[in-house]
XYZ file of C-alpha atoms in Angstrom:
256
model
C 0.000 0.000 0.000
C 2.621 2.394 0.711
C 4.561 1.805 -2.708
C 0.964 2.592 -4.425
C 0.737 5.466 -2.525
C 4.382 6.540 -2.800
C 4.610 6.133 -6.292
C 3.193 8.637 -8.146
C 5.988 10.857 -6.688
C 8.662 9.084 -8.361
C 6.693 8.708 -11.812
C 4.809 12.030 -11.169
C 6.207 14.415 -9.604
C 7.999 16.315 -12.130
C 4.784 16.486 -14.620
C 3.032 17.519 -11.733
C 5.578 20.569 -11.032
C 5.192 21.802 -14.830
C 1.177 21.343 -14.951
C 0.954 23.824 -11.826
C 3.277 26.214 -13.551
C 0.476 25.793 -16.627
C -2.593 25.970 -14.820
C -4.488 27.818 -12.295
C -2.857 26.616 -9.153
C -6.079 26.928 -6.852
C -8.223 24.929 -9.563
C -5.718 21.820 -9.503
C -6.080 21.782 -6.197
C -9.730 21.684 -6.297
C -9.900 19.066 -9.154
C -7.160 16.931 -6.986
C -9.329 17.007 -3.760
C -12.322 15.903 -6.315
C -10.630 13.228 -7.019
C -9.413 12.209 -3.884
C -13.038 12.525 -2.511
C -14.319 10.398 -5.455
C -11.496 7.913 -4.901
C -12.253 7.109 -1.002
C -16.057 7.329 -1.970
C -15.660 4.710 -4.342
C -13.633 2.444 -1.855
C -16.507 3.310 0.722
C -19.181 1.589 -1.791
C -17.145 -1.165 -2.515
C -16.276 -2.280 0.837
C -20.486 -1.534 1.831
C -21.459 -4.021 -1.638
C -18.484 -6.171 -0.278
C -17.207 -6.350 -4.339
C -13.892 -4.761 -3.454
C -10.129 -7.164 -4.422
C -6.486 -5.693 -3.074
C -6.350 -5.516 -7.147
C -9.116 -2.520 -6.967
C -7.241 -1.422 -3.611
C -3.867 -0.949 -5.178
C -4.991 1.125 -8.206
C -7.477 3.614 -6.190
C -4.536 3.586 -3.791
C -2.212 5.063 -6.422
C -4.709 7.037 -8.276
C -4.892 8.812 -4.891
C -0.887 9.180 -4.311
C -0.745 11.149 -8.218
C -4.096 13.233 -7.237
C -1.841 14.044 -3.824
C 1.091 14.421 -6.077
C -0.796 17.443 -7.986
C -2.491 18.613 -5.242
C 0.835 19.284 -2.711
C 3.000 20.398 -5.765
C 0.147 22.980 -6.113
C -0.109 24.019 -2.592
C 3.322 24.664 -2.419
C 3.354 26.884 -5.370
C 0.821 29.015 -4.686
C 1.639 29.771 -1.336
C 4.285 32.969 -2.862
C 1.186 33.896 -4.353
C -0.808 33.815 -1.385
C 1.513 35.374 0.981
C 3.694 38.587 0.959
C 7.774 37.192 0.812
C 8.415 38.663 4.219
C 6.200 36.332 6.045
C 7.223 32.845 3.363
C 9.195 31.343 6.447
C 6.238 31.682 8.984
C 3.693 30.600 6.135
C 5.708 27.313 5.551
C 5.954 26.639 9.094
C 2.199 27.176 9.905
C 1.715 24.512 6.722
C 3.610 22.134 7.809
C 2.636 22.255 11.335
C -1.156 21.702 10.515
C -0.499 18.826 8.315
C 2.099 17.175 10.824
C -0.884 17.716 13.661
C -3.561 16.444 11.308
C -1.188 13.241 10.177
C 0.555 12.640 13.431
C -1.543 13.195 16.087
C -5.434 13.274 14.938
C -5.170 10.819 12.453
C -3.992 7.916 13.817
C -6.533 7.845 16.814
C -9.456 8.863 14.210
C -8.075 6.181 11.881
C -8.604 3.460 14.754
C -11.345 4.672 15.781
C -13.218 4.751 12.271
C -11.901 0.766 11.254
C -13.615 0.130 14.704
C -16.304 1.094 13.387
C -16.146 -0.516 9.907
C -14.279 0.229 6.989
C -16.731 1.986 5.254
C -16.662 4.962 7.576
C -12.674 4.577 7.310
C -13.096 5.160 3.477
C -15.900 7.477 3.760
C -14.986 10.120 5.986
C -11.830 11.056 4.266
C -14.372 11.396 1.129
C -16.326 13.790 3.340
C -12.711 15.773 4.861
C -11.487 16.662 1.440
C -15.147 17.995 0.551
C -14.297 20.047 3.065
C -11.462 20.791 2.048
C -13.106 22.042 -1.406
C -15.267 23.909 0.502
C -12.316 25.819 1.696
C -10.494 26.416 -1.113
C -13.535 27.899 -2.962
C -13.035 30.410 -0.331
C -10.228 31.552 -1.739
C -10.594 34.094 -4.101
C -8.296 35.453 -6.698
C -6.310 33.865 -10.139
C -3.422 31.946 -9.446
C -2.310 31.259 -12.692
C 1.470 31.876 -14.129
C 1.133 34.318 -17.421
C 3.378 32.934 -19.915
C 4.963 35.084 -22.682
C 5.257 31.690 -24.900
C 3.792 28.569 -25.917
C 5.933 25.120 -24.674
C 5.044 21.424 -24.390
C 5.312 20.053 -20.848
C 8.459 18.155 -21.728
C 10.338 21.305 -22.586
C 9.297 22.761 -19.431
C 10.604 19.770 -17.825
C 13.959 20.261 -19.258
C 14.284 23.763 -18.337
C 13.396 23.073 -14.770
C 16.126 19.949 -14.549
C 18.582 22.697 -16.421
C 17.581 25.432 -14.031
C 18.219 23.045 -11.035
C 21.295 21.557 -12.519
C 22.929 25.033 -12.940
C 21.952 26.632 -9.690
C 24.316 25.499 -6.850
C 22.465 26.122 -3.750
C 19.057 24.571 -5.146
C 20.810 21.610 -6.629
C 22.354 20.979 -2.980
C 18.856 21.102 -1.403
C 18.028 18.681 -4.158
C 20.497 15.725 -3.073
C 19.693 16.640 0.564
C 16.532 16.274 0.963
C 16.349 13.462 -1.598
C 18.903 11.386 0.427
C 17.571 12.109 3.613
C 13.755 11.361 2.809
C 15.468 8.121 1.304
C 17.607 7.540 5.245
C 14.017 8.565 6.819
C 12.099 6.079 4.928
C 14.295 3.558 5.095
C 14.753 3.936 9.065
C 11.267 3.867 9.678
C 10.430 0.869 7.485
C 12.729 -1.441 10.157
C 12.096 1.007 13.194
C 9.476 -1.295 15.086
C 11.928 -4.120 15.001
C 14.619 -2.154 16.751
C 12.367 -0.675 19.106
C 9.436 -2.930 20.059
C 9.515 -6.574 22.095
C 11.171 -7.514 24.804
C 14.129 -9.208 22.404
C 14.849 -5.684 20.920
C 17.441 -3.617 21.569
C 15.452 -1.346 23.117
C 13.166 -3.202 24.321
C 9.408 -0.776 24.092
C 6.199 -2.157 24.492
C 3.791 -0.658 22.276
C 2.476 2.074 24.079
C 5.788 2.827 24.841
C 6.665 3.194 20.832
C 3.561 4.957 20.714
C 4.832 7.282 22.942
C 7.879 7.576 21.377
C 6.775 8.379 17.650
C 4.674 11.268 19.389
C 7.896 12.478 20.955
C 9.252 12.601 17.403
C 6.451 14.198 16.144
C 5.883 16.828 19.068
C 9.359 17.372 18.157
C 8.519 18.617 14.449
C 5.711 20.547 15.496
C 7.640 22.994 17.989
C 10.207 23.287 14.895
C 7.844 24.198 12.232
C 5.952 26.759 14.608
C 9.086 28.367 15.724
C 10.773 28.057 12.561
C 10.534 31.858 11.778
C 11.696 32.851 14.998
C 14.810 30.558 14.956
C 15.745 32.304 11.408
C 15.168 36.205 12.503
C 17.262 34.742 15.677
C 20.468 33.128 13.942
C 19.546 34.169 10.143
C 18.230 32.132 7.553
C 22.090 30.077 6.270
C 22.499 29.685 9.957
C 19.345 28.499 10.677
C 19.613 25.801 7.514
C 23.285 24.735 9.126
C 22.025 24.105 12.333
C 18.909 22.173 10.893
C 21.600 19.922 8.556
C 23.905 18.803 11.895
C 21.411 18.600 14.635
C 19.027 16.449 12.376
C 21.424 13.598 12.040
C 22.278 13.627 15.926
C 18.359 13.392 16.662
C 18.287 10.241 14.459
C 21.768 8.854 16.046
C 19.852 8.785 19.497
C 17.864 5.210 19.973
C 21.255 3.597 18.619
């Protein structure tokens, strides 16, 4: 399930950066939410008619992961437009806070809580969130489409990005790091539970006690993402990123 969901990003992602620098960013995001909401919907009346195969599951699953692929390469793009430059830092933190609260700490207890109750209403009230969600967005008002002085096929745009990228020092940096460190992240978390959890572990959790610990890790990114701004006006923003790249590694050196 998480390779379905995961990989639209690796076959998507780029498209999906040149199709919000074509579009009107607020309007992919609607149309991805749609679809998301249509997806989970459609997983809700299959699993209700009982007709549903981990065939069906797989493909909704990644049809989801490239609608999310559109719709988070969109958010991120508009938010320049959204917000004056001054306050990007504090914007980005405020994002990322709400969607680490929403993923790390309300839904995992809503996600029990809803297969308790059957997994229709696991299916269905995502469907119903990312109405919401629509609901929002329609809110806001305004164009958020790029004008372009010429006409180019999404493949050239592509290239120019990779080019762009390739040339530009500092971005192409950020570019390894993050890639190599989501890859470290991914790849730690995947065998975490066996380190951590059982009495023949190393360190030897229960589950609560794991529990507790991934909160601790996420309580962890919440106080950086909401203080974020304050830590660059405090040490400036190249500071700031140096600190982030040496302490990060020491935080995941810690249950070892």
């Amino acid at each position: 399930m998480t390779l379905a969901l995961g990989l639209p990003w690796l076959l998507l992602a780029l498209p999906a950066g040149a199709l919000a620098d074509r579009v009107d960013r607020r309007a992919a995001m609607l149309g991805a939410n749609i679809a998301r909401a249509a997806l989970l919907g459609a997983l809700a009346a299959l699993s209700v008619l009982d007709t549903g195969s981990i065939e069906v599951l797989y493909a909704l699953a990644f049809c989801a992961g490239a609608a999310e692929t559109v719709y988070d390469t969109s958010a991120q793009s508009i938010l320049p437009q959204v917000v004056p430059r001054g306050r990007l830092s504090r914007a980005n933190g405020r994002l990322h806070s709400v969607e680490l609260t929403a993923n790390e700490f309300a839904g995992p207890p809503l996600g029990g809580l809803l297969v308790a109750l059957g997994l229709a209403s696991a299916f269905a009230a995502p469907a119903v969130l990312w109405l919401a969600a629509v609901g929002a967005l329609l809110l806001v008002r305004g164009r958020f489409r790029v004008e372009r002085s010429t006409r180019t096929t999404v493949r050239a745009d592509i290239a120019e990005g990779l080019r762009f990228l390739w040339r530009h020092r500092l971005l192409r940096v950020f570019a390894v790091l993050v890639g190599v460190s989501n890859l470290a992240i991914s790849a730690s978390f995947a065998v975490f539970v066996l380190f951590a959890v059982g009495p023949g572990s190393p360190m030897g959790l229960t589950e609560p006690a794991y529990g507790l610990l991934l909160t601790a890790i996420a309580g962890g990114s919440l106080a950086g993402s909401l203080t974020a701004d304050r830590v660059e006006g405090l040490l400036g923003r190249a500071w700031a990123l140096r600190a982030s790249v040496v302490a990060s590694p020491r935080s995941w050196a810690c249950p070892p």
